[in-house]
C-alpha atoms as a PDB file:
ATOM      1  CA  UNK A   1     -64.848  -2.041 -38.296  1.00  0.00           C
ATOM      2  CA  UNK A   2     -65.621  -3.287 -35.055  1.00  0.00           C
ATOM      3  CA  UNK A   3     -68.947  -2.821 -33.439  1.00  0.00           C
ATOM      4  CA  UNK A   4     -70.325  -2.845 -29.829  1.00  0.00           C
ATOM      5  CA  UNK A   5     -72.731  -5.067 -28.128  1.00  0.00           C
ATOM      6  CA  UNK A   6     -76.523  -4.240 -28.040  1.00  0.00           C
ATOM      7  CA  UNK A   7     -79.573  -3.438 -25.186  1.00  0.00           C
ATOM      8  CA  UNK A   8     -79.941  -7.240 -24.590  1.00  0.00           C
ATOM      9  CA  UNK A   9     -76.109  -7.583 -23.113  1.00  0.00           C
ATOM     10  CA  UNK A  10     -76.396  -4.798 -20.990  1.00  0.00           C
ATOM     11  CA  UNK A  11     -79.929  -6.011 -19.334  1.00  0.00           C
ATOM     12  CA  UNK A  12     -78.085  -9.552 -18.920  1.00  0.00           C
ATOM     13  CA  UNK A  13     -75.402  -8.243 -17.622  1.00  0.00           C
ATOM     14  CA  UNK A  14     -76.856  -5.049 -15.540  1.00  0.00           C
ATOM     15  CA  UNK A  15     -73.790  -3.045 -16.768  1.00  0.00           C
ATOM     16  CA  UNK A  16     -72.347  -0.704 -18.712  1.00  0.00           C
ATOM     17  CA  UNK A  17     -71.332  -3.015 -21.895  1.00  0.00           C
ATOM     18  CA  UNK A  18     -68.515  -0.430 -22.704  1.00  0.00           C
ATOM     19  CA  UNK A  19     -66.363  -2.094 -20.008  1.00  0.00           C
ATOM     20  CA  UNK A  20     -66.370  -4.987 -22.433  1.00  0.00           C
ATOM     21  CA  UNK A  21     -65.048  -2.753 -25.375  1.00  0.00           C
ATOM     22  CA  UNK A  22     -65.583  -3.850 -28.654  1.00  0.00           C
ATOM     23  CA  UNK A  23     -66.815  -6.941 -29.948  1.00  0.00           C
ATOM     24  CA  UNK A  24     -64.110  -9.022 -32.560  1.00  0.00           C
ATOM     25  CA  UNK A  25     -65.694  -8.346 -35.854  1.00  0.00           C
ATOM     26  CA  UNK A  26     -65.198 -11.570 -38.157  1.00  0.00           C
ATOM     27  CA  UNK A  27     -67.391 -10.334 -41.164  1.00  0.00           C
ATOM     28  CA  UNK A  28     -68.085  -6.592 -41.835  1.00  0.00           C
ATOM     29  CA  UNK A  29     -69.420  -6.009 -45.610  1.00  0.00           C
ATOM     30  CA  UNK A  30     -70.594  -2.337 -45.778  1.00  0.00           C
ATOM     31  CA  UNK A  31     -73.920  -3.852 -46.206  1.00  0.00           C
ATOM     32  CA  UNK A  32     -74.486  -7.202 -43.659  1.00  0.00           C
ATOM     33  CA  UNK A  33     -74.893  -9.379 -42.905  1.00  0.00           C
ATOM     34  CA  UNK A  34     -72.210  -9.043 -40.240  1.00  0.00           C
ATOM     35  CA  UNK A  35     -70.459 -11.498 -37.804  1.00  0.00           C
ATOM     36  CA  UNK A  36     -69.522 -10.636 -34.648  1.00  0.00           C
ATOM     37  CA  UNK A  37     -68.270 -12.420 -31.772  1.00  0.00           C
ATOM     38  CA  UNK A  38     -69.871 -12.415 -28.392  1.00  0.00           C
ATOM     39  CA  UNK A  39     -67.876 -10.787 -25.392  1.00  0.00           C
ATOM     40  CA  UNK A  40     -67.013 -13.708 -22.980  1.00  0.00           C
ATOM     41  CA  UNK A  41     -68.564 -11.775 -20.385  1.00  0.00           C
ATOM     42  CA  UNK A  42     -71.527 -11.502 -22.189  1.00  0.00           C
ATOM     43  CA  UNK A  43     -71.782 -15.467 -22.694  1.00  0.00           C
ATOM     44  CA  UNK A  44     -70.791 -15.987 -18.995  1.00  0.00           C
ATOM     45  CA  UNK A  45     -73.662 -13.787 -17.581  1.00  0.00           C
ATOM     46  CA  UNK A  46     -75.961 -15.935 -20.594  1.00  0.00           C
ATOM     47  CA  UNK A  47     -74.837 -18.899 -18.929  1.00  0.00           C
ATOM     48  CA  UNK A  48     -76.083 -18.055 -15.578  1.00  0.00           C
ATOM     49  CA  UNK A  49     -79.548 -16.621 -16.211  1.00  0.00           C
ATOM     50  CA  UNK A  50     -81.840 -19.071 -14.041  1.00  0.00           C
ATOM     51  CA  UNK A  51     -85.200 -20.491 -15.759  1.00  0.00           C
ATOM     52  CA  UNK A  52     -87.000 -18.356 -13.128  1.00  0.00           C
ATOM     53  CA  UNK A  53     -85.296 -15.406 -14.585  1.00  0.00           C
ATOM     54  CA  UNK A  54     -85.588 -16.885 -17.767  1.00  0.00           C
ATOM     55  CA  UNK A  55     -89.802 -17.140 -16.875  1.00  0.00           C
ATOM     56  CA  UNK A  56     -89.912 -13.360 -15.248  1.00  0.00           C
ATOM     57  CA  UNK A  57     -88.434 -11.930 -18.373  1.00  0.00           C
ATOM     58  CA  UNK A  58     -91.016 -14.142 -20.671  1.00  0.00           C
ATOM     59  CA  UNK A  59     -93.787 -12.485 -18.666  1.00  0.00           C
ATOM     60  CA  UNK A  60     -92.775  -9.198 -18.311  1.00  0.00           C
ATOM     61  CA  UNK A  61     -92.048  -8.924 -22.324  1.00  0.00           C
ATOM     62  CA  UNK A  62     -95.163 -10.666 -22.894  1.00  0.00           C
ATOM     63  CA  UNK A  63     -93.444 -13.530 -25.102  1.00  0.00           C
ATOM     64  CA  UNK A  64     -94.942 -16.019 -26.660  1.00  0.00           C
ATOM     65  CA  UNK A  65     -93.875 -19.768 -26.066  1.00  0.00           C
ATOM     66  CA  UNK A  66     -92.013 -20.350 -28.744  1.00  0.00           C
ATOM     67  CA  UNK A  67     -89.877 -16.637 -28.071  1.00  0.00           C
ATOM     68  CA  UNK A  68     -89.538 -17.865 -24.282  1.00  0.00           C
ATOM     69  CA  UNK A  69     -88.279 -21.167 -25.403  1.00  0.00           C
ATOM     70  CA  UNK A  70     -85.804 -19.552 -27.569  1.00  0.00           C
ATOM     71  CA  UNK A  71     -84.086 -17.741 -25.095  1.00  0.00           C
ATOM     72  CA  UNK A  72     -84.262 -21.107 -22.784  1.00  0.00           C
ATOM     73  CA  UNK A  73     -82.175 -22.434 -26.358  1.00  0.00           C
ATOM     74  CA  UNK A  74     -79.873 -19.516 -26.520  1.00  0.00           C
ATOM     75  CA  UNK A  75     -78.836 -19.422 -22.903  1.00  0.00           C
ATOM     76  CA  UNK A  76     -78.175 -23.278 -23.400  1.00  0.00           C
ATOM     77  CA  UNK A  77     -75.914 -22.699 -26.262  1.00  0.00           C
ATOM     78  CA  UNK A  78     -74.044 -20.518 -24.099  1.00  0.00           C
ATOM     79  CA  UNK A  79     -73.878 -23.136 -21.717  1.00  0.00           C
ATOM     80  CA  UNK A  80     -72.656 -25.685 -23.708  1.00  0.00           C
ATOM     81  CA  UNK A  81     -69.878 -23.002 -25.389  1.00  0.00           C
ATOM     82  CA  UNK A  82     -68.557 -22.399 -21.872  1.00  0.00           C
ATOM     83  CA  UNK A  83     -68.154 -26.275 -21.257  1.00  0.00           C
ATOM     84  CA  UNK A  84     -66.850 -26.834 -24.580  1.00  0.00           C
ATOM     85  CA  UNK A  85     -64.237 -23.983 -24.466  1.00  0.00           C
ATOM     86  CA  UNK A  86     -66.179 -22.386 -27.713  1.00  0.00           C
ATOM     87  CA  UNK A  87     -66.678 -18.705 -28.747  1.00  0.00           C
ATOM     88  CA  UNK A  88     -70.099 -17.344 -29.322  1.00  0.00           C
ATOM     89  CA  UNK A  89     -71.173 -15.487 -32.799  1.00  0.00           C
ATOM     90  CA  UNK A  90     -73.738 -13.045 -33.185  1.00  0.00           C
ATOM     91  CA  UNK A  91     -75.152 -13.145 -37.184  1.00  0.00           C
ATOM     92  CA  UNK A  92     -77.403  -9.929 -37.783  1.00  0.00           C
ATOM     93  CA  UNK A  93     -78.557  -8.630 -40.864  1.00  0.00           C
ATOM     94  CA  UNK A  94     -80.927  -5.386 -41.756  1.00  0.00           C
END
């Protein structure tokens, strides 16, 4: 069972995410948690978000510090992935 990217890839992305089609499911119990792996695209446009970006979003979503400095850790992650020549994984549970 293979399932498809959430809001926050399409807002990075400003696209449609079904032109990615379907992320590579790695662990799908009926239940969760679940394992998916991150379109490239989707860890590309990650990459490239700009700490001013990173700072508009922060404001406009009224984060806290330690929310805003997580998405200053996960855009670095995809950072390093891309220089590294790594995959991204998405863990989610209910």
């Amino acid at each position: 069972m293979a399932r498809r990217s959430g809001r926050s890839g399409r807002e990075l992305t400003g696209r449609d995410l079904s032109e990615f089609g379907t992320d590579i499911a790695v662990s799908v119990p009926d239940e969760g948690p679940w394992l998916t792996r991150v379109p490239a695209e989707v860890t590309l446009a990650l990459a490239g978000v700009t700490d001013d970006r990173l700072a508009g979003y922060a404001d406009d979503e009224l984060l806290d510090e330690h929310e805003a400095e997580r998405g200053v850790r996960l855009r670095d992650l995809a950072r390093s992935a891309l220089a590294e020549g790594r995959d991204l994984y998405c863990w989610s549970s209910l």
